[in-house]
Amino acid sequence: MNCPKISVIVPTHNNGIELRRAIESILAQDALDVQDCTVEILIVNDASDEEFKDQLTQLTLHFEQCRLLNTSVQSGPAAARNAGICAADGEFIGFLDADDQWPFNKVSILLPYFNDNSIDVAAGKIQYIVQEGQPELNMKFEDEQNRITHVHLGTLLARKSIFEQGLLFDETLTFSEDVDWWFRLREKNINIVIDEATTLFYHVHGNNMSVNKNIGELQLLKILHKSVQRRKANQSSEFMPQIKDFRVDQPDPLISIILPLYNGKDLVKKSIDGVLSQTFTNWELIVVDDGSTDGGASYIENNYPDVKVICQKNAGVAAARNTGIRHTAGEIVAFLDQDDEWAPSKLRDQWDVLKKDPYCSFVTCNQIFICNEGVTLPANFSEKLFEEHRSLVPSALLIRKQALLSVNMFDQSLEVSSDFDLIRRLRTARCKEANVDKLLLKKWYHGENASLNKPLMKKEILGLLHRQIKGR
């Protein structure tokens, strides 16, 4: 980029000396010193009282980069920001509330991300600074610096062009217009990156608009309802990535692995050893014993003490997987059948795909079938299954738990086709998917595989086809 112009919009209503502090923090950017960009500051006066107008005029006279926009009627931050956007000359837009500050290196941190033309919004973390005499905030911070990854507009820079895509702020909202805007960004699959650096100092002084407000006052339920209605109307994905999913340097998440067990004591060692050999190490393994009679649960507890074992009455593999999902601590879920085996890089390869694309709900991989020695193949067994091919079975999945919950997990009424049905419903819900085109799964044929019950499988698949036609 050749020294782009950044328009910074600063709404103000009856602000005092803190407004000057905010402006000075914009002009102190090190990116300006090395001429990586230029800046204009649009101070949008949202009908301040007369006693503040002279100060605003003096600021525009003192700082040549400032322009003053006046409104005759107080309309709120959303309307003020929209007025600033419409008047902006810059290629990029930034925001700053009149009582906050930008760190001196915010622009130099975020601007390089836009060298990638696919990136439309770049942001960072908020650091909360509590004024002396103010009570401590009831918030869960990410570190000792009182920082969080959040939706505050002061953290970001955005291409001006995205606001022409129906992404101006909702002026009907008194509070949380930033939350609503972030919802609409994600509904449109806007490409976002969030850096780990601090890009906003948020000052808590007792008069902040949104601090210590409850959910009703912040209109959050209203915003969520409107988002759901828009997604239904636009037939867009029911899955919505979380803000933290856009972090470029996010640590490896906890992956919860669910292994249903039913009389598989003699098979499961190979499966569990495949988990233990994973190059991705931040995982938990949950074995759900579905009423086994071969002592498999005791075998695992005695030989794999770090594995969590849950026992239930026999209810079928779909119920066992759902039980496992309900006991997961991770936000990313994998499944492994008792007769399947993973390659060591399976979780790492798939997580790398999910990490790069927060809008992706699930990732699959390639598989081959391997026949146990001495087992006779049935006449209807296709030899092509011994060749590498994409797999959609649960053992091939790595999926965001939020996506699983959005389609109500596995259908427990299905005995042998709940896995096919899950993929069907994820696709019907327009969940984005990807595949790692590598052989990461071996499925062992041992003569007792449940999926080879052809009459029952045929019956259930026909039932699923009927559901699909009916739109269920």
Short mmCIF file of N, CA, C and O in Angstrom, two decimals, residues 35-85:
data_model
loop_
_atom_site.label_atom_id
_atom_site.label_comp_id
_atom_site.label_asym_id
_atom_site.label_seq_id
_atom_site.Cartn_x
_atom_site.Cartn_y
_atom_site.Cartn_z
N GLN A 35 5.58 7.98 7.88
CA GLN A 35 4.80 8.26 6.68
C GLN A 35 4.27 6.98 6.01
O GLN A 35 4.20 6.88 4.78
N ASP A 36 3.87 6.03 6.84
CA ASP A 36 3.21 4.84 6.32
C ASP A 36 1.75 5.10 5.97
O ASP A 36 1.12 4.30 5.27
N CYS A 37 1.22 6.22 6.49
CA CYS A 37 -0.17 6.57 6.22
C CYS A 37 -0.38 8.03 6.54
O CYS A 37 0.50 8.69 7.11
N THR A 38 -1.54 8.55 6.15
CA THR A 38 -1.99 9.86 6.60
C THR A 38 -3.29 9.67 7.35
O THR A 38 -3.92 8.60 7.28
N VAL A 39 -3.73 10.69 8.06
CA VAL A 39 -4.92 10.53 8.88
C VAL A 39 -5.77 11.80 8.85
O VAL A 39 -5.24 12.92 8.75
N GLU A 40 -7.07 11.60 8.86
CA GLU A 40 -8.00 12.69 9.13
C GLU A 40 -8.87 12.25 10.31
O GLU A 40 -9.18 11.06 10.46
N ILE A 41 -9.23 13.21 11.15
CA ILE A 41 -10.04 12.92 12.34
C ILE A 41 -11.37 13.64 12.18
O ILE A 41 -11.41 14.87 12.07
N LEU A 42 -12.43 12.85 12.15
CA LEU A 42 -13.77 13.41 12.01
C LEU A 42 -14.43 13.42 13.38
O LEU A 42 -14.86 12.38 13.89
N ILE A 43 -14.48 14.60 14.00
CA ILE A 43 -15.15 14.75 15.29
C ILE A 43 -16.63 15.00 15.00
O ILE A 43 -17.00 16.02 14.39
N VAL A 44 -17.46 14.05 15.41
CA VAL A 44 -18.91 14.17 15.15
C VAL A 44 -19.57 14.64 16.43
O VAL A 44 -19.74 13.88 17.40
N ASN A 45 -19.95 15.91 16.45
CA ASN A 45 -20.58 16.51 17.62
C ASN A 45 -22.06 16.14 17.64
O ASN A 45 -22.86 16.66 16.86
N ASP A 46 -22.42 15.23 18.55
CA ASP A 46 -23.79 14.73 18.64
C ASP A 46 -24.61 15.64 19.55
O ASP A 46 -25.02 15.26 20.64
N ALA A 47 -24.80 16.89 19.06
CA ALA A 47 -25.64 17.89 19.76
C ALA A 47 -25.17 18.13 21.18
O ALA A 47 -25.97 18.11 22.13
N SER A 48 -23.87 18.43 21.34
CA SER A 48 -23.35 18.80 22.67
C SER A 48 -23.96 20.12 23.13
O SER A 48 -24.40 20.95 22.33
N ASP A 49 -23.97 20.32 24.45
CA ASP A 49 -24.48 21.57 25.01
C ASP A 49 -23.59 22.74 24.59
O ASP A 49 -22.43 22.56 24.21
N GLU A 50 -24.13 23.93 24.68
CA GLU A 50 -23.44 25.13 24.22
C GLU A 50 -22.07 25.30 24.85
O GLU A 50 -21.11 25.74 24.20
N GLU A 51 -21.95 24.95 26.12
CA GLU A 51 -20.68 25.18 26.84
C GLU A 51 -19.52 24.35 26.27
O GLU A 51 -18.35 24.64 26.55
N PHE A 52 -19.82 23.33 25.47
CA PHE A 52 -18.77 22.47 24.91
C PHE A 52 -18.41 22.86 23.48
O PHE A 52 -17.40 22.39 22.96
N LYS A 53 -19.21 23.70 22.85
CA LYS A 53 -19.00 23.97 21.44
C LYS A 53 -17.74 24.76 21.16
O LYS A 53 -17.06 24.56 20.15
N ASP A 54 -17.41 25.68 22.07
CA ASP A 54 -16.19 26.47 21.86
C ASP A 54 -14.96 25.56 21.92
O ASP A 54 -14.02 25.72 21.13
N GLN A 55 -14.96 24.59 22.85
CA GLN A 55 -13.83 23.66 22.93
C GLN A 55 -13.67 22.88 21.64
O GLN A 55 -12.56 22.67 21.14
N LEU A 56 -14.79 22.45 21.05
CA LEU A 56 -14.73 21.69 19.81
C LEU A 56 -14.16 22.54 18.67
O LEU A 56 -13.34 22.06 17.88
N THR A 57 -14.56 23.78 18.61
CA THR A 57 -14.02 24.68 17.59
C THR A 57 -12.52 24.88 17.77
O THR A 57 -11.75 24.85 16.80
N GLN A 58 -12.09 25.04 19.02
CA GLN A 58 -10.67 25.23 19.31
C GLN A 58 -9.85 24.00 18.91
O GLN A 58 -8.72 24.12 18.42
N LEU A 59 -10.41 22.83 19.12
CA LEU A 59 -9.69 21.60 18.75
C LEU A 59 -9.46 21.55 17.25
O LEU A 59 -8.37 21.17 16.79
N THR A 60 -10.47 21.90 16.46
CA THR A 60 -10.31 21.86 15.01
C THR A 60 -9.34 22.93 14.53
O THR A 60 -8.66 22.74 13.51
N LEU A 61 -9.24 24.04 15.24
CA LEU A 61 -8.27 25.06 14.88
C LEU A 61 -6.85 24.65 15.25
O LEU A 61 -5.89 24.95 14.54
N HIS A 62 -6.73 23.93 16.38
CA HIS A 62 -5.40 23.54 16.88
C HIS A 62 -4.83 22.36 16.11
O HIS A 62 -3.63 22.29 15.85
N PHE A 63 -5.69 21.41 15.75
CA PHE A 63 -5.24 20.20 15.07
C PHE A 63 -5.76 20.24 13.63
O PHE A 63 -6.96 20.05 13.38
N GLU A 64 -4.85 20.48 12.69
CA GLU A 64 -5.27 20.64 11.30
C GLU A 64 -5.86 19.37 10.69
O GLU A 64 -6.57 19.42 9.68
N GLN A 65 -5.58 18.23 11.32
CA GLN A 65 -6.13 16.96 10.80
C GLN A 65 -7.59 16.75 11.17
O GLN A 65 -8.23 15.79 10.72
N CYS A 66 -8.14 17.64 12.02
CA CYS A 66 -9.51 17.46 12.51
C CYS A 66 -10.53 18.20 11.65
O CYS A 66 -10.29 19.32 11.20
N ARG A 67 -11.66 17.53 11.44
CA ARG A 67 -12.84 18.17 10.85
C ARG A 67 -13.99 18.00 11.82
O ARG A 67 -14.15 16.95 12.44
N LEU A 68 -14.82 19.02 11.95
CA LEU A 68 -15.95 18.98 12.88
C LEU A 68 -17.25 18.84 12.10
O LEU A 68 -17.54 19.62 11.19
N LEU A 69 -18.03 17.81 12.48
CA LEU A 69 -19.36 17.62 11.92
C LEU A 69 -20.37 17.82 13.03
O LEU A 69 -20.25 17.19 14.09
N ASN A 70 -21.35 18.66 12.84
CA ASN A 70 -22.32 18.98 13.87
C ASN A 70 -23.70 18.40 13.53
O ASN A 70 -24.12 18.43 12.36
N THR A 71 -24.37 17.84 14.54
CA THR A 71 -25.75 17.41 14.38
C THR A 71 -26.63 18.29 15.26
O THR A 71 -26.22 18.70 16.35
N SER A 72 -27.81 18.58 14.78
CA SER A 72 -28.69 19.49 15.52
C SER A 72 -29.47 18.79 16.62
O SER A 72 -29.91 19.41 17.59
N VAL A 73 -29.66 17.45 16.46
CA VAL A 73 -30.42 16.67 17.43
C VAL A 73 -29.57 15.48 17.87
O VAL A 73 -28.97 14.80 17.04
N GLN A 74 -29.53 15.25 19.19
CA GLN A 74 -28.74 14.10 19.67
C GLN A 74 -29.38 12.80 19.18
O GLN A 74 -30.54 12.52 19.43
N SER A 75 -28.57 12.01 18.46
CA SER A 75 -29.09 10.78 17.84
C SER A 75 -28.38 9.53 18.30
O SER A 75 -28.79 8.43 17.91
N GLY A 76 -27.31 9.65 19.08
CA GLY A 76 -26.63 8.48 19.60
C GLY A 76 -25.38 8.12 18.80
O GLY A 76 -25.17 8.60 17.68
N PRO A 77 -24.55 7.23 19.36
CA PRO A 77 -23.26 6.87 18.74
C PRO A 77 -23.41 6.26 17.35
O PRO A 77 -22.57 6.51 16.48
N ALA A 78 -24.42 5.42 17.13
CA ALA A 78 -24.56 4.76 15.84
C ALA A 78 -24.76 5.79 14.73
O ALA A 78 -24.10 5.73 13.68
N ALA A 79 -25.66 6.71 14.94
CA ALA A 79 -25.91 7.74 13.94
C ALA A 79 -24.70 8.63 13.75
O ALA A 79 -24.37 9.04 12.62
N ALA A 80 -24.00 8.94 14.83
CA ALA A 80 -22.80 9.78 14.73
C ALA A 80 -21.72 9.08 13.90
O ALA A 80 -21.07 9.69 13.05
N ARG A 81 -21.54 7.79 14.15
CA ARG A 81 -20.53 7.04 13.37
C ARG A 81 -20.92 6.98 11.89
O ARG A 81 -20.07 7.10 11.01
N ASN A 82 -22.20 6.77 11.63
CA ASN A 82 -22.64 6.72 10.23
C ASN A 82 -22.40 8.05 9.53
O ASN A 82 -21.99 8.08 8.35
N ALA A 83 -22.64 9.15 10.23
CA ALA A 83 -22.38 10.47 9.63
C ALA A 83 -20.90 10.63 9.31
O ALA A 83 -20.53 11.16 8.25
N GLY A 84 -20.06 10.14 10.23
CA GLY A 84 -18.62 10.21 9.99
C GLY A 84 -18.19 9.36 8.81
O GLY A 84 -17.36 9.78 7.98
N ILE A 85 -18.74 8.15 8.71
CA ILE A 85 -18.40 7.26 7.60
C ILE A 85 -18.77 7.90 6.26
O ILE A 85 -17.99 7.87 5.30
#
